């Protein structure tokens, strides 16, 4: 029981540190708006006309969707039929060149999450091509696992090119980092559903590379990720990508997948060492050090506090909802106008709205509705994160005996690195997945 409470305290500390950092970031952003007020303009100022350039032809977006379908077919063939690591790498080069530098990272399957969300909650008319980019990789994952991640996704492929000597991340650290994509996905859905913006596109780390231009902060962020990718394989894919959460779920249900044959496997561990994303589960050869009674006590403790995680997540979401709602353009604009009225300033925003009191009243009403919607969304997100935390602790409290090597379908990205390391040649093979309690 004592060890169970110690584990709870340790988990609470990690959770609390993360939430404190999130709160400090939100508060610091709000403080910046007050420290650096917007400039005031004299009468007669004329706003310059912005030239956005010519829009890309619609036909080219349909061509992108067709190329995506062909690339997914090619990736599935190269992974499962051809079993060619060189072919996968060559396809990755093409996809980076086409979807990255030619299409400039748009339309993107990862960013399409926001288009789909906005079409559901705000009445946004989603382009057919955006819907195809969202659905096609998910549909393929139901049959061939994460073929999209292997070489088709330009964000994943550009990280694949720089892997030098990948190091393993300790399992507890990887588990904590694994919660970030879920949080990122929830925040992206929340922002798109409330009309606050498309944060996935705004903070895409590699779009600046593909478009040869981005804010300095994003260039530094993308460069840092590529630098980390040399020793930690695909950090964005594993610990940030919100689309990877969805692909991981659908890949668990895939009809076919890479499997390690127990009849030919000689337990040389070469495939385990070759996998850069820790997608191969090794057999548990070491005996369990603690008695079963202690693990059962810990399990009972986690089950008892399981509702507390959900309640705590909901409370944290509600507490942070006000800071998150300040990211919405309408709420931000109202705050600027009210700040100008309280300080007697004559800023550009307040000067434009002050002439019509009805507009300000409408803005206040809209801001109230936005705050309510954000509060509901943050509570739901907090419940989800608390639920995920509780389930993870319960799963970790029990010891699962594994006698054979097996591939983790949710993590395997089909990079093909393990093929050439297997001395038996066909040990790692394509098999029709049997979705039972024990997947081989």
C-alpha positions in Angstrom: 0.0 0.0 0.0 2.9 2.3 0.8 4.4 1.8 -2.6 1.0 2.5 -4.2 0.7 5.9 -2.4 4.3 6.7 -3.4 3.5 6.1 -7.0 0.3 8.2 -6.7 2.3 11.1 -5.2 4.9 10.9 -7.9 2.3 10.9 -10.6 0.5 13.9 -9.0 3.8 15.8 -8.9 4.4 15.3 -12.6 0.8 16.2 -13.4 1.0 19.3 -11.2 4.3 20.5 -12.7 2.8 20.3 -16.2 -0.3 22.2 -15.2 1.7 24.9 -13.4 3.9 25.5 -16.4 0.8 25.7 -18.6 -0.8 28.3 -16.3 2.4 30.3 -16.1 2.6 30.4 -19.9 -1.0 31.6 -20.2 -0.5 34.2 -17.6 2.7 35.5 -19.1 1.0 35.9 -22.5 -1.8 37.9 -20.9 0.8 40.1 -19.1 2.6 40.8 -22.4 -0.6 42.3 -23.8 -0.8 44.8 -20.9 2.9 45.7 -20.8 3.1 46.5 -24.5 -0.1 48.3 -25.5 -1.0 48.7 -29.2 0.1 52.0 -30.9 -2.4 54.9 -31.3 -2.9 56.5 -34.7 -3.9 60.0 -35.5 -6.8 60.8 -37.7 -6.2 60.4 -41.5 -4.3 57.1 -41.2 -5.0 54.8 -44.1 -4.6 51.1 -43.7 -2.4 49.7 -46.5 -3.8 47.1 -48.8 -2.3 43.6 -48.3 -1.4 41.6 -51.4 -1.9 37.9 -50.7 -0.8 36.7 -54.1 -2.7 34.4 -56.5 -4.6 31.5 -55.0 -3.5 28.0 -56.0 -5.7 26.4 -58.6 -8.4 24.1 -57.2 -7.5 21.3 -59.7 -4.0 21.2 -58.1 -5.5 20.3 -54.7 -7.4 17.4 -56.3 -4.1 16.3 -57.9 -2.6 16.4 -54.4 -5.3 14.0 -53.2 -4.7 11.7 -56.1 -1.0 11.7 -55.4 -1.7 11.0 -51.7 -3.8 7.9 -52.6 -1.1 6.6 -55.0 1.6 7.2 -52.4 -0.4 5.3 -49.7 -0.8 2.4 -52.1 3.0 2.5 -52.9 3.9 2.6 -49.2 1.7 -0.3 -48.3 3.2 -2.3 -51.2 6.8 -1.5 -50.2 6.2 -2.3 -46.5 4.3 -5.5 -46.8 4.9 -7.0 -50.2 8.2 -5.7 -51.5 9.7 -5.4 -47.9 12.1 -2.8 -49.3 13.7 -0.3 -46.9 15.4 1.4 -49.9 12.0 1.7 -51.6 10.4 3.2 -48.5 13.3 5.8 -48.3 12.9 6.7 -52.0 9.2 7.2 -51.5 9.9 9.4 -48.5 12.2 11.6 -50.6 9.4 12.0 -53.2 6.8 12.8 -50.6 9.0 15.5 -49.0 9.6 17.0 -52.3 6.0 17.0 -53.4 3.9 17.4 -50.3 6.5 19.5 -48.5 8.4 21.8 -50.9 6.0 21.7 -53.9 2.6 21.8 -52.1 4.3 23.8 -49.3 2.8 21.6 -46.6 -0.8 22.4 -47.4 -3.2 20.5 -47.6 -1.9 18.5 -44.6 -3.5 15.5 -43.1 -2.5 16.6 -39.6 -4.0 20.1 -40.1 -7.1 18.6 -41.7 -8.2 17.7 -38.2 -9.1 21.4 -37.7 -11.0 21.6 -41.0 -13.2 18.6 -40.1 -13.8 20.0 -36.6 -14.8 23.4 -37.9 -17.2 21.9 -40.4 -18.9 20.0 -37.6 -19.2 22.8 -35.0 -19.1 26.1 -36.9 -20.8 25.4 -40.3 -17.5 25.8 -42.1 -17.7 24.4 -45.6 -14.9 21.9 -45.7 -13.2 21.4 -49.1 -13.5 17.9 -50.4 -9.7 17.7 -50.7 -9.2 18.5 -47.0 -11.7 15.8 -46.1 -9.8 13.3 -48.3 -6.5 14.2 -46.7 -8.1 13.5 -43.3 -9.8 10.3 -44.2 -7.5 8.5 -46.6 -4.6 7.8 -44.1 -7.1 6.6 -41.5 -8.8 4.3 -44.0 -5.5 2.8 -45.1 -4.5 2.3 -41.4 -7.5 0.1 -40.9 -5.9 -2.3 -43.4 -2.2 -1.6 -43.4 -1.4 0.1 -40.1 0.5 3.4 -40.1 1.7 3.3 -43.7 1.1 7.0 -43.9 3.7 7.6 -41.2 6.3 5.4 -42.9 7.1 7.7 -45.8 4.1 9.6 -47.0 3.8 12.2 -44.3 6.5 14.9 -45.1 6.7 15.9 -41.4 7.7 12.4 -40.4 9.9 11.8 -43.5 12.0 14.9 -42.9 12.8 13.6 -39.4 13.6 10.2 -40.7 16.3 11.6 -42.9 18.3 12.9 -39.9 18.3 9.9 -37.6 21.9 9.0 -36.8 22.2 7.1 -33.5 18.7 6.8 -32.0 18.7 6.3 -28.2 16.0 4.7 -26.1 13.9 6.9 -23.9 13.2 5.5 -20.4 9.7 4.1 -20.3 8.3 6.4 -17.6 9.6 9.4 -19.4 8.1 8.2 -22.7 4.8 7.5 -21.0 4.6 11.1 -19.6 5.6 12.6 -23.0 2.9 10.4 -24.6 0.2 12.4 -23.0 1.2 15.6 -24.9 -0.3 14.5 -28.3 -3.6 13.8 -26.6 -3.6 17.3 -25.0 -2.5 18.9 -28.3 -5.3 17.1 -30.2 -7.9 18.2 -27.6 -6.7 21.8 -27.7 -6.7 21.8 -31.6 -10.3 20.5 -31.6 -11.3 23.1 -29.0 -9.8 26.0 -30.8 -11.2 24.9 -34.2 -14.7 24.2 -32.7 -14.9 27.7 -31.0 -13.5 29.6 -34.0 -10.3 30.6 -32.1 -8.0 29.5 -34.9 -6.1 26.6 -36.4 -3.2 26.1 -33.9 -1.8 23.0 -35.6 -1.1 25.1 -38.7 0.1 28.0 -36.7 2.7 26.0 -34.8 3.7 23.6 -37.6 7.5 23.2 -36.9 8.5 22.3 -40.5 6.3 24.5 -42.6 8.9 27.2 -42.4 11.4 24.8 -44.0 9.0 23.8 -46.7 8.1 27.5 -47.5 11.6 28.9 -47.0 10.2 31.4 -44.5 8.6 31.5 -41.0 8.8 33.5 -37.8 12.1 33.2 -36.0 10.6 31.3 -33.1 9.2 28.6 -35.4 12.5 28.3 -37.3 14.3 27.7 -34.0 11.6 25.2 -32.9 11.8 23.3 -36.2 15.6 23.3 -36.1 15.6 22.1 -32.5 13.3 19.2 -33.4 15.6 18.2 -36.3 18.6 18.4 -34.0 16.8 16.2 -31.4 15.8 13.8 -34.2 19.4 12.8 -34.7 19.4 10.9 -31.3 15.6 10.7 -30.5 13.9 9.2 -33.5 10.9 11.2 -34.7 10.2 13.3 -31.6 7.3 15.2 -33.3 5.6 12.0 -34.5 5.9 10.3 -31.1 5.4 13.1 -28.6 3.6 15.9 -30.4 1.6 14.8 -33.5 -2.1 15.0 -32.8 -2.9 13.0 -36.0 -0.7 10.2 -34.7 -3.2 9.7 -31.8 -6.0 8.8 -34.3 -3.7 6.7 -36.5 -2.6 4.8 -33.4 -6.2 3.9 -32.5 -7.1 2.8 -36.0 -3.9 0.8 -36.5 -4.8 -1.4 -33.5 -7.7 -2.5 -35.6 -5.8 -3.0 -38.8 -6.6 -6.1 -40.9 -2.9 -6.7 -41.8 0.2 -5.7 -40.0 3.9 -6.5 -39.5 4.2 -9.4 -37.2 7.1 -11.4 -35.7 6.8 -15.1 -36.4 7.4 -17.1 -33.2 8.3 -20.2 -35.2 11.4 -18.7 -36.9 12.4 -16.0 -34.3 15.7 -16.9 -32.7 15.5 -14.1 -30.1 18.7 -12.4 -31.4 17.1 -9.0 -30.5 18.5 -7.3 -33.6 15.1 -6.1 -34.7 14.5 -4.7 -31.2 17.7 -2.8 -31.4 17.0 -1.6 -34.9 13.6 -0.2 -34.2 14.0 3.6 -33.6 10.6 4.1 -32.1 10.5 1.3 -29.6 7.6 -0.5 -31.4 8.8 -4.0 -30.6 7.8 -5.6 -27.3 10.5 -7.9 -25.9 9.5 -11.0 -23.8 9.6 -10.6 -20.1 12.3 -12.9 -19.0 13.0 -11.4 -15.6 11.0 -12.7 -12.7 8.5 -10.3 -11.0 10.4 -8.8 -8.0 7.4 -7.8 -5.9 4.7 -10.2 -4.5 1.4 -10.4 -6.2 -0.4 -9.2 -3.0 1.5 -5.9 -3.2 0.6 -5.3 -6.8 -3.1 -6.1 -6.0 -3.1 -3.5 -3.2 -1.7 -0.9 -5.6 -4.3 -1.8 -8.2 -7.1 -1.4 -5.6 -5.7 2.0 -4.6 -5.6 3.2 -8.2 -9.2 2.0 -8.7 -10.3 3.9 -5.6 -8.8 7.2 -6.7 -9.8 6.7 -10.3 -12.8 9.1 -10.0 -10.5 11.6 -8.3 -8.4 11.9 -11.4 -11.5 12.6 -13.5 -12.7 15.3 -11.0 -9.3 16.8 -10.8 -9.0 17.0 -14.6 -12.4 18.7 -14.9 -11.5 21.2 -12.2 -8.2 22.1 -13.8 -9.9 22.5 -17.2 -12.4 24.8 -15.7 -9.7 26.9 -13.9 -7.7 27.3 -17.1 -10.7 28.0 -19.4 -10.6 31.7 -18.8 -7.0 32.0 -19.9 -7.6 29.8 -22.9 -10.6 31.8 -24.0 -8.4 34.9 -24.1 -6.8 33.4 -27.2 -10.1 33.8 -29.1 -10.0 36.9 -31.4 -13.4 38.2 -30.2 -12.5 37.9 -26.5 -9.1 39.4 -27.2 -10.6 42.3 -29.1 -13.2 43.0 -26.3 -10.4 43.0 -23.7 -8.4 45.6 -25.8 -11.5 47.8 -26.1 -12.3 47.6 -22.4 -8.7 48.3 -21.5 -8.7 51.4 -23.7 -11.9 52.6 -22.1 -10.5 52.1 -18.6 -7.2 53.9 -19.3 -8.6 56.7 -21.5 -6.5 55.6 -24.5 -7.7 55.9 -28.1 -6.4 52.8 -29.7 -7.2 51.7 -33.3 -9.6 48.9 -32.3 -11.5 50.9 -29.7 -11.6 54.0 -32.0 -13.2 51.9 -34.7 -15.8 50.3 -32.5 -16.6 53.3 -30.2 -18.8 54.9 -32.9 -21.4 52.1 -32.6 -22.4 51.0 -29.1 -24.5 48.2 -30.6 -21.4 46.6 -32.1 -19.7 46.7 -28.7 -22.8 45.2 -27.0 -22.9 42.4 -29.6 -19.1 41.8 -29.1 -19.7 41.4 -25.4 -22.5 38.9 -26.0 -20.4 36.9 -28.4 -17.5 36.9 -26.0 -19.7 35.6 -23.2 -20.9 32.7 -25.4 -17.3 32.0 -26.5 -16.2 31.8 -22.8 -19.0 29.4 -22.0 -18.1 27.1 -25.0 -14.4 27.2 -24.1 -15.3 26.4 -20.4 -17.3 23.3 -21.5 -14.6 22.2 -23.9 -11.9 22.6 -21.3 -13.9 20.6 -18.8 -14.4 17.8 -21.3 -10.7 17.9 -22.2 -9.8 17.8 -18.5 -12.1 14.8 -17.9 -10.4 13.0 -20.9 -6.9 13.7 -19.6 -7.9 12.6 -16.1 -9.4 9.4 -17.5 -6.3 8.7 -19.6 -4.1 9.2 -16.6 -6.2 6.9 -14.4 -6.3 4.1 -17.0 -2.5 4.4 -17.5 -1.8 4.0 -13.8 -4.2 1.0 -13.6 -2.5 -0.7 -16.5 0.9 -0.1 -15.0 -0.1 -1.6 -11.7 -0.4 -5.1 -13.2 2.4 -7.2 -14.6 1.8 -8.8 -17.9 3.9 -11.9 -18.8 5.1 -12.0 -22.4 6.9 -15.0 -23.8 7.5 -13.9 -27.4 8.5 -10.9 -29.3 5.6 -8.9 -30.8 5.2 -5.7 -32.7 3.2 -2.8 -31.2 0.7 -1.9 -33.9 0.0 1.5 -32.5 3.7 2.5 -32.5 5.0 0.8 -35.6 5.5 3.3 -38.4 6.5 0.8 -41.1 10.0 2.3 -41.6 11.4 -1.1 -42.7 14.6 -0.8 -40.6 14.0 -4.1 -38.9 13.8 -6.1 -42.2 17.4 -6.0 -43.1 18.6 -6.7 -39.5 16.7 -10.0 -39.2 19.1 -12.9 -39.9 16.2 -15.3 -40.6 14.9 -13.1 -43.4 11.2 -13.8 -43.0 10.8 -13.7 -39.3 9.2 -10.3 -39.6 6.3 -10.9 -41.9 2.9 -9.7 -43.0 0.2 -11.5 -41.2 -3.5 -11.0 -40.8 -4.0 -9.5 -37.4 -6.1 -11.5 -34.9 -7.6 -8.9 -32.6 -7.7 -10.9 -29.4 -6.5 -10.3 -25.9 -3.1 -11.5 -27.0 -1.9 -10.2 -30.4 1.0 -12.0 -32.0 
